[in-house]
Coordinates of C-alpha atoms in Angstrom, one line a residue:
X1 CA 0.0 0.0 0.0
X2 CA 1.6 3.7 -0.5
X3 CA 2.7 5.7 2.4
X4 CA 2.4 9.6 2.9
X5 CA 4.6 11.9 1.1
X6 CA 6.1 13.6 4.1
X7 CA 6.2 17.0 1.6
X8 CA 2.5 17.4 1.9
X9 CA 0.9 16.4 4.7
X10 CA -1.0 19.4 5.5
X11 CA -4.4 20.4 4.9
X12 CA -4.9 21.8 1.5
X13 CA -7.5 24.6 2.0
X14 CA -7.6 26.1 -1.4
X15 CA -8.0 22.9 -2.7
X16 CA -10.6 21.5 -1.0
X17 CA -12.6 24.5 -1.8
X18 CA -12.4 24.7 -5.2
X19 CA -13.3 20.6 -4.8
X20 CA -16.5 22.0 -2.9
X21 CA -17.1 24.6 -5.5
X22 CA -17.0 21.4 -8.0
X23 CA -19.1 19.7 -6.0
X24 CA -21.5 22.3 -6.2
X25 CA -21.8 22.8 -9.7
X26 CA -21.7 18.8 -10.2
X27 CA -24.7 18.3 -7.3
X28 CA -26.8 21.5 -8.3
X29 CA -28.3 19.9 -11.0
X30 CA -28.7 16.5 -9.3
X31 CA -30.7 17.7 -6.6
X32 CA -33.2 19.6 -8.3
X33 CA -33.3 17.1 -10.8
X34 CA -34.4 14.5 -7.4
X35 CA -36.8 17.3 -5.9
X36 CA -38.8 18.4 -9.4
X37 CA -38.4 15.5 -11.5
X38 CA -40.7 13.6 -9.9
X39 CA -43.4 15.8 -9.7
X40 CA -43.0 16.2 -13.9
X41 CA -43.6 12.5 -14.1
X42 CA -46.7 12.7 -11.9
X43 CA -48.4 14.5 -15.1
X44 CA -48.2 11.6 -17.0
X45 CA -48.1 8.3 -14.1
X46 CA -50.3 8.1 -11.2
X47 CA -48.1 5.0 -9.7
X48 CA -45.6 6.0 -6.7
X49 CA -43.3 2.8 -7.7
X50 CA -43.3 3.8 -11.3
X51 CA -42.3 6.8 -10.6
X52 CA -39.8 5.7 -8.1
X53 CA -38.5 3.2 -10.6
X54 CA -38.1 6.0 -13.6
X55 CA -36.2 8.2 -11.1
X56 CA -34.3 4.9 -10.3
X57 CA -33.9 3.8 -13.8
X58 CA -31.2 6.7 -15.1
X59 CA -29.0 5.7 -12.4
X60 CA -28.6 2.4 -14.1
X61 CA -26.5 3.8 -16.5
X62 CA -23.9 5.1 -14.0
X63 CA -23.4 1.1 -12.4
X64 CA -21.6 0.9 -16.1
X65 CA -20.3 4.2 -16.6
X66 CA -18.8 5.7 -13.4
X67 CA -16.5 2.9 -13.2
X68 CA -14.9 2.8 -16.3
X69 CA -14.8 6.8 -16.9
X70 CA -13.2 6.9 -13.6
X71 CA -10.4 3.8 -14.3
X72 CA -9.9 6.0 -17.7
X73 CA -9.2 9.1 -15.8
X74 CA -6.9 6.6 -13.6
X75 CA -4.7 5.6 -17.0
X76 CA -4.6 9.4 -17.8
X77 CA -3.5 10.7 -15.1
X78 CA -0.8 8.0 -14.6
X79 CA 0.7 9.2 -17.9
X80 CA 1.1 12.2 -17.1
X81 CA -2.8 13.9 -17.6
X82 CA -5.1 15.1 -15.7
X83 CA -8.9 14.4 -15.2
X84 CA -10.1 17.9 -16.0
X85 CA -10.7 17.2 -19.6
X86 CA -13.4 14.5 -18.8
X87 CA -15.1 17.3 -16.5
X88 CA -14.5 19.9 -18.7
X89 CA -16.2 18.0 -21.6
X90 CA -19.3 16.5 -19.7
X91 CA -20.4 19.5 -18.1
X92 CA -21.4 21.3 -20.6
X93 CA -23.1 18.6 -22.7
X94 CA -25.0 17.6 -19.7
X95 CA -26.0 20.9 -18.8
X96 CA -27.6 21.4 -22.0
X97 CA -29.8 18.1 -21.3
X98 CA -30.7 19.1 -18.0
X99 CA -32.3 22.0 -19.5
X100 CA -34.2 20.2 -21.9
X101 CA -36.2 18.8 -19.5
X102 CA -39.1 21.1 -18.8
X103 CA -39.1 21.7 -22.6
X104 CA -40.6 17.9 -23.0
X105 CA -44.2 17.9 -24.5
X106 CA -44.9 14.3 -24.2
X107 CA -43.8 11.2 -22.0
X108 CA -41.0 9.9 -24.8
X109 CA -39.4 13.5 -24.9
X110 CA -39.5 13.3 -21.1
X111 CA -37.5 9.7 -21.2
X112 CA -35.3 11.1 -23.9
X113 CA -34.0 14.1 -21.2
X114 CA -33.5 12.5 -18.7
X115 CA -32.1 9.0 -19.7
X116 CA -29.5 11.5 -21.9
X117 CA -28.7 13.6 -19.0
X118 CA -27.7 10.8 -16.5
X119 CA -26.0 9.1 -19.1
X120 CA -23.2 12.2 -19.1
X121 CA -23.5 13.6 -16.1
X122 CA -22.6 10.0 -14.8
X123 CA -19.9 10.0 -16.8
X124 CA -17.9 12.7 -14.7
X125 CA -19.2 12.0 -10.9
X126 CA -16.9 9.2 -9.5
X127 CA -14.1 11.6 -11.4
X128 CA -15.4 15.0 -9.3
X129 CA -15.1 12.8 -6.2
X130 CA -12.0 11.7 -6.8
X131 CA -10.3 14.8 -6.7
X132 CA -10.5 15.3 -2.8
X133 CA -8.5 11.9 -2.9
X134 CA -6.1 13.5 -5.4
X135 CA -5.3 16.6 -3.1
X136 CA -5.3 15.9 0.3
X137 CA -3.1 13.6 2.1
X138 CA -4.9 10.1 3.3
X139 CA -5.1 11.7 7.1
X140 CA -6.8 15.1 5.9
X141 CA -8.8 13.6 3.5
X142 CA -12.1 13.2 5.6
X143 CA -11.4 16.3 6.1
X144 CA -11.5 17.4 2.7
X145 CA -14.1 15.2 1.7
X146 CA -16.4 17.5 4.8
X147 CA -15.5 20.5 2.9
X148 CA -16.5 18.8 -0.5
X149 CA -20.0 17.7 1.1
X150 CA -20.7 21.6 2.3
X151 CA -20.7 22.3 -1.1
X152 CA -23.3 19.1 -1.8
X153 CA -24.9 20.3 0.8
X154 CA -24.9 24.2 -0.3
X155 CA -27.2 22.6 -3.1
X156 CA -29.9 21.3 -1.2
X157 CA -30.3 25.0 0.0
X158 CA -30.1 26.1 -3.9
X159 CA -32.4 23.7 -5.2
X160 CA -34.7 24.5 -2.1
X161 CA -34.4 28.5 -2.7
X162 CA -35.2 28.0 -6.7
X163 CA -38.4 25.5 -5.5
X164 CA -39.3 28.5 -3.1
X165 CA -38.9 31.6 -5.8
X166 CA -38.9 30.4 -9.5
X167 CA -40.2 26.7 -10.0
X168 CA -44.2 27.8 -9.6
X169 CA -43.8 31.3 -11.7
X170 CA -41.4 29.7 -14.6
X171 CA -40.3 26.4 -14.5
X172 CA -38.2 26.6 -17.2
X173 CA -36.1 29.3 -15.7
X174 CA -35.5 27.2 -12.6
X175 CA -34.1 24.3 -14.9
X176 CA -32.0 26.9 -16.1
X177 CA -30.4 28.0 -13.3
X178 CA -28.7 24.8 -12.1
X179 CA -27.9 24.1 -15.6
X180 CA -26.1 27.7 -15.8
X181 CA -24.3 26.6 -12.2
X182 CA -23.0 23.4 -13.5
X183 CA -21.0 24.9 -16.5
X184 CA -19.6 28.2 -14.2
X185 CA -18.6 26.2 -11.5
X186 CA -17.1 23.5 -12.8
X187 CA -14.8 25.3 -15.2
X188 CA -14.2 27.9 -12.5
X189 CA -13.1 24.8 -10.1
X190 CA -10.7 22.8 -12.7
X191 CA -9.0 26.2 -13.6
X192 CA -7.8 27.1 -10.2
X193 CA -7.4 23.2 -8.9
X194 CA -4.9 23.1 -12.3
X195 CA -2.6 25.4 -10.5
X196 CA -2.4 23.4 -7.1
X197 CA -0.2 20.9 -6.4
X198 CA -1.7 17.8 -6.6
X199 CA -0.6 15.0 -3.3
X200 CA 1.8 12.2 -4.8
X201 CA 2.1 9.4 -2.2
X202 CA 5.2 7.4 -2.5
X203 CA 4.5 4.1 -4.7
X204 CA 4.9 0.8 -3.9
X205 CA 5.5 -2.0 -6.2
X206 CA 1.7 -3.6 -6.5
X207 CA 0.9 0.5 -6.9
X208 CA 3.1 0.1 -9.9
X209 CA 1.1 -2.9 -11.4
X210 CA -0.9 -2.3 -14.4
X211 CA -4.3 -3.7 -13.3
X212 CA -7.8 -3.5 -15.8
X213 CA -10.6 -2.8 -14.2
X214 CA -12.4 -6.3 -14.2
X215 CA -9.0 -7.9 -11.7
X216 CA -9.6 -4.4 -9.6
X217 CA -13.6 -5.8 -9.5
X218 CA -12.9 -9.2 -8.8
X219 CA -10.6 -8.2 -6.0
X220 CA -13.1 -6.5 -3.9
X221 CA -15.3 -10.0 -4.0
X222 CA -12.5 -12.3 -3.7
X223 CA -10.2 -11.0 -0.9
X224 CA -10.0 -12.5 2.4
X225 CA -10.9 -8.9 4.2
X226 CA -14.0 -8.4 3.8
X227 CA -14.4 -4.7 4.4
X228 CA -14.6 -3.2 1.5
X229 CA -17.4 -5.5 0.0
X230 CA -19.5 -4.9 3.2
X231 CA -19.1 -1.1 2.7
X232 CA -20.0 -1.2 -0.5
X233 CA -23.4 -2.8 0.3
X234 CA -23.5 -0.3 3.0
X235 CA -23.2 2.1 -0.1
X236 CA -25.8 0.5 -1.6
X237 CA -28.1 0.6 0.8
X238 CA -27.8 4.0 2.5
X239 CA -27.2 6.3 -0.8
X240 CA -30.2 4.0 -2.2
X241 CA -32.4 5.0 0.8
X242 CA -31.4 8.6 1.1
X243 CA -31.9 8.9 -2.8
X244 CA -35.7 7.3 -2.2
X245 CA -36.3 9.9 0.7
X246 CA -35.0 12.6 -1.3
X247 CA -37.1 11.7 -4.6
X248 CA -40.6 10.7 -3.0
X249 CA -40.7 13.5 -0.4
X250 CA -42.3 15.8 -2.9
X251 CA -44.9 14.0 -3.9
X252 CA -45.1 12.6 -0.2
X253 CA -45.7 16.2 1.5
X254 CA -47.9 17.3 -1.1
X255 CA -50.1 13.9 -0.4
X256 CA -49.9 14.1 3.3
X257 CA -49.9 17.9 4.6
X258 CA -51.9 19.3 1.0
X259 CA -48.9 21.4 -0.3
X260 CA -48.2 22.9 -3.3
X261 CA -45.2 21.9 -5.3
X262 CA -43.0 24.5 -4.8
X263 CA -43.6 24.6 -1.3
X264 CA -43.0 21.3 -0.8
X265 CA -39.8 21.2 -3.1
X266 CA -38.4 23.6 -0.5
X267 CA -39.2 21.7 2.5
X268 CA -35.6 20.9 2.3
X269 CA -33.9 24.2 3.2
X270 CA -33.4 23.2 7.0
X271 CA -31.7 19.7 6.0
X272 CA -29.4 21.7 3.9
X273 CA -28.7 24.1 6.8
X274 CA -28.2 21.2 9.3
X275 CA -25.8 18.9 7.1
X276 CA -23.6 22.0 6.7
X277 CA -23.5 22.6 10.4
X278 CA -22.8 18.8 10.9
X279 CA -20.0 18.6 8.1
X280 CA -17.2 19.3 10.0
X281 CA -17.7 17.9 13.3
X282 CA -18.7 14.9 12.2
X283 CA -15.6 14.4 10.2
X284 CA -13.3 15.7 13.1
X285 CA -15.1 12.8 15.5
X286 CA -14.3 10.5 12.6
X287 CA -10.8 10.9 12.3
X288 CA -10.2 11.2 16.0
X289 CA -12.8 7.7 16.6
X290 CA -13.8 5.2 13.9
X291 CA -15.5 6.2 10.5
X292 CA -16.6 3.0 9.9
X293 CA -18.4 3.3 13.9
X294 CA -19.3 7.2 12.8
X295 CA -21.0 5.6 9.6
X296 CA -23.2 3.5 11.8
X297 CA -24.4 6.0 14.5
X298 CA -25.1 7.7 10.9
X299 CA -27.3 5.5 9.8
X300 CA -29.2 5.3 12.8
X301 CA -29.9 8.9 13.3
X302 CA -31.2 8.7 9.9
X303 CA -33.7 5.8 10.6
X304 CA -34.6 7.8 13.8
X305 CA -35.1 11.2 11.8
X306 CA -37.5 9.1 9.4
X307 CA -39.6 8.3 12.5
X308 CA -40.0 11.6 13.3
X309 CA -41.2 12.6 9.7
X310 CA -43.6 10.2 10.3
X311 CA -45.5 11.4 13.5
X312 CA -45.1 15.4 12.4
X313 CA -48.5 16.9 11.6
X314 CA -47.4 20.4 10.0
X315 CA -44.4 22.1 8.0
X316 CA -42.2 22.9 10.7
X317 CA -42.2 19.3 12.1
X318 CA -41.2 17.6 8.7
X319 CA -39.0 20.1 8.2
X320 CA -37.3 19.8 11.7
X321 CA -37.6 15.7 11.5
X322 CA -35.6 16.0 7.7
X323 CA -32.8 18.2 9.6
X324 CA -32.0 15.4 11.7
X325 CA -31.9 13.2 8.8
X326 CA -29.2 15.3 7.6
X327 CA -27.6 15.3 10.2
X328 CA -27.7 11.3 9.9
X329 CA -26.8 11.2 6.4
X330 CA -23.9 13.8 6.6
X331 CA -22.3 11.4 9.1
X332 CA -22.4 8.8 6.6
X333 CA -21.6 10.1 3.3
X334 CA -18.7 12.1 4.5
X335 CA -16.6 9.3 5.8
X336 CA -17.6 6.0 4.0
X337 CA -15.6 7.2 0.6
X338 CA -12.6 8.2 2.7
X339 CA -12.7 4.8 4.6
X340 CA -12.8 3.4 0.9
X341 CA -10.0 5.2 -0.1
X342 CA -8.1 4.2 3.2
X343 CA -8.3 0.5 3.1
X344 CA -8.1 0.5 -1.3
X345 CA -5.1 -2.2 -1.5
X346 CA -3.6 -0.1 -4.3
X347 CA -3.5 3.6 -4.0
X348 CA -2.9 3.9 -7.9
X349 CA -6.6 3.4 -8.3
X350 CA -8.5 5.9 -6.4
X351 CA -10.7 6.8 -8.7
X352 CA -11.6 3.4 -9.4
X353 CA -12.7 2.6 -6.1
X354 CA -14.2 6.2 -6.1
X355 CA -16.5 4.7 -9.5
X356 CA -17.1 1.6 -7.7
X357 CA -18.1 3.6 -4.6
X358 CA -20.8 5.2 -6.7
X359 CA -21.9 2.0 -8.4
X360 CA -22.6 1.0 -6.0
X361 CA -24.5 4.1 -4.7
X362 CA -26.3 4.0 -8.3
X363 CA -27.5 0.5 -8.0
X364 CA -29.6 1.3 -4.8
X365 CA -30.3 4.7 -6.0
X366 CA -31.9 2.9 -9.2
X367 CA -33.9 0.1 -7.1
X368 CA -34.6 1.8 -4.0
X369 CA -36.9 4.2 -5.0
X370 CA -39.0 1.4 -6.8
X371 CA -38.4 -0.4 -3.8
X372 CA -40.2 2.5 -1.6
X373 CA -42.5 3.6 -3.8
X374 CA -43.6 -0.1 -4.3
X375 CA -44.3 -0.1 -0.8
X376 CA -46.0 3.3 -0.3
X377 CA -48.2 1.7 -3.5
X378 CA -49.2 -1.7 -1.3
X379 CA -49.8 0.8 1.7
X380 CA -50.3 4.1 1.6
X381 CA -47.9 7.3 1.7
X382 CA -48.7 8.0 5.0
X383 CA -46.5 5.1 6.1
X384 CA -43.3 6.3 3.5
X385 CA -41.0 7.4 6.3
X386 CA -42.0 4.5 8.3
X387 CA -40.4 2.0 5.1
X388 CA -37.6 4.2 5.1
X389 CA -36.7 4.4 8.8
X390 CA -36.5 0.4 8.3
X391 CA -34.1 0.4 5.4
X392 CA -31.9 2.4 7.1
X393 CA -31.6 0.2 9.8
X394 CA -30.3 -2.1 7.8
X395 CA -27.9 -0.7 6.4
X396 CA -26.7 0.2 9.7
X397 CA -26.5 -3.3 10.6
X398 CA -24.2 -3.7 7.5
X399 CA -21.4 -1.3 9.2
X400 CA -21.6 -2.6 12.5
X401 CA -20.4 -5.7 10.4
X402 CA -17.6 -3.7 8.9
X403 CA -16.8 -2.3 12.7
X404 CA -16.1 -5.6 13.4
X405 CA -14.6 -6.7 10.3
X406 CA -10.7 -6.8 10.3
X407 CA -8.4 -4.4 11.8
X408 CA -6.3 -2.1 9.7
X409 CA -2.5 -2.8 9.5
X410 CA -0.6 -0.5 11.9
X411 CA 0.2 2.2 9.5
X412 CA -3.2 2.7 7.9
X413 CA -4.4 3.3 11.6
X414 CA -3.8 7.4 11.4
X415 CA -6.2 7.2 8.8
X416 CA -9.1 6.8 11.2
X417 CA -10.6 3.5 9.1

């Protein structure tokens, strides 16, 4: 495994904040695409599951697509490269997509957007993610990964505020705007992060073997430690659940406390406020405990926050259950990439294990949402948060498995795995 480069082991500010501001140009469009999406298909389908599964079914393309853009932007950046040209090239093209999508006058047109923008904007996500990886020494880089989240979670506050303000007046403007974010920020982001020096951990000799991505695969299912198969299912299941809550709670507010759309859509702004205010100390705790023990608690909160949703009878109380969801979720998705990272066998390959991080994360984000909506269908949608709460749980369960899964070699322990 590769060791530290003892000429940069600090924390790279500047970095991680023009990660963030990538982040936030990547995420912009994703999360308004989850909150207002939904609520386009519900002109044309009736059926919670079938939406769920549409909103599900885009993400498919990313279990083929994140991994092998991101081994390509592995191969160029050992020659030499960089990854920027894959992010400067995708988003653009999927900006223009996103757009498209209020312009749809009939079901097929509908498909057509959406199917095309996940397809690109897939393309490019495991690649932003691994840049935090790319800048920040291993024992900074939940740290960095914190920062990169505030700028996730700067979205959810966007895509809440455009909701609010522009969705019910124009919703073709509000498309616009996140589209218009995306292109800004991202090329904003890869021209400053082009003049930062990058961290170069010292190679060992399996770092230096030429893998392909299928042995890299068939490692993860093969190898006697476990861990990073169980946190991938962990992946599965808690980006998968988080994606469902995110994508039915629309439609679920406006069913259960008689909303309108836009008002619903920005039910969200306290969640956004609470996963910033969470960011950092939750990754401090991490590094100074267990990330894989932080991810659990994580999990938990979230079930617990689900709970809540479901026993609140006005705005304020959905809104002030979905902050502690947040507050859940930010545990999670903050240190389960950076425990990836930590016990990846070859360090060569970040960005691999970043794209099979997100495979993972798009394989439940494609069924889960089925998965709830199928059982708000055989129920009803005042028992959503209830389904939800459960699924958490279990992938909760799935980390205390990784907790107890086996223990890091001495020198990876700094890393807070």
């Amino acid at each position: 495994m590769a060791t530290r480069n003892p000429e940069i082991n600090r924390f790279n500010k500047k970095a991680a904040f023009f990660v963030a501001l990538a982040m936030f140009a990547q995420e912009s469009v994703w999360n308004f695409y989850d909150a207002q999406v939904p609520a386009s298909l519900r002109q044309y389908i009736s059926s919670a599951a079938v939406i769920g599964l549409l909103m599900g079914v885009d993400n498919l393309l990313g279990i083929f697509v994140q991994p092998w853009m991101a081994h390509m932007s592995d191969q160029h950046k050992a020659k030499g490269g960089s990854r920027f040209r894959f992010l400067l090239i995708g988003a653009p093209v999927a900006a223009v997509l996103f757009a498209l999508i209020p312009w749809a006058i009939s079901f097929e047109m509908l498909l057509v957007a959406m199917i095309g923008f996940a397809f690109v904007a897939n393309g490019f996500k495991s690649i932003t993610e691994s840049l935090t990886a790319d800048y920040q020494a291993p024992n900074h880089r939940s740290k960095g990964n914190a920062v990169a989240r505030i700028g996730v979670a700067l979205t959810i506050l966007a895509s809440a505020a455009i909701s609010f303000i522009v969705v019910d007046k124009d919703l073709r403007l509000a498309f616009f705007i996140p589209a218009l974010l995306l292109v800004i920020g991202m090329y904003v982001a890869c021209r400053a992060l082009s003049s930062q020096e990058a961290h170069r951990p010292v190679q060992s000799a399996d770092d230096h073997a030429q893998l392909n991505l299928k042995e890299l695969v068939l490692d993860v299912f093969t190898s006697p430690d476990r861990r990073r198969l169980l946190l991938l299912l962990a992946v599965f299941g808690a980006n998968g659940t988080w994606t469902a809550i995110r994508s039915q709670l629309t439609p679920y507010v406006m069913e259960v406390l008689e909303l309108t759309r836009g008002t619903a859509g920005s039910i969200g702004f306290p969640a956004g406020i609470a996963f910033l205010v969470a960011a950092i100390p939750v990754a401090i705790i991490a590094d100074r405990t267990n990330r894989a023990v932080v991810c659990m608690l994580g999990m938990i909160v979230v079930a617990l926050g689900c709970v809540a949703v479901f026993f609140a009878t006005s705005t304020v109380q959905v809104a002030a259950a979905m902050a502690l969801v947040a507050v859940g979720w930010a545990a999670f998705a903050i240190n389960a990439v950076a425990i990836l990272w930590s016990i990846a066998p070859n360090q060569a390959y970040l960005g691999t294990y970043t794209g099979m991080y997100w495979t993972a994360a798009a394989i439940g984000q494609t069924l889960m949402p089925a998965f709830l909506g199928l059982l708000v269908d055989l129920t009803a949608w005042r028992y959503m948060m209830l389904h939800a709460a459960v699924l958490s749980c279990l992938s909760a369960l799935l980390m205390l498995k990784v907790v107890r899964g086996a223990a890091p070699r001495p020198r990876e322990q700094p890393e807070g795995v």
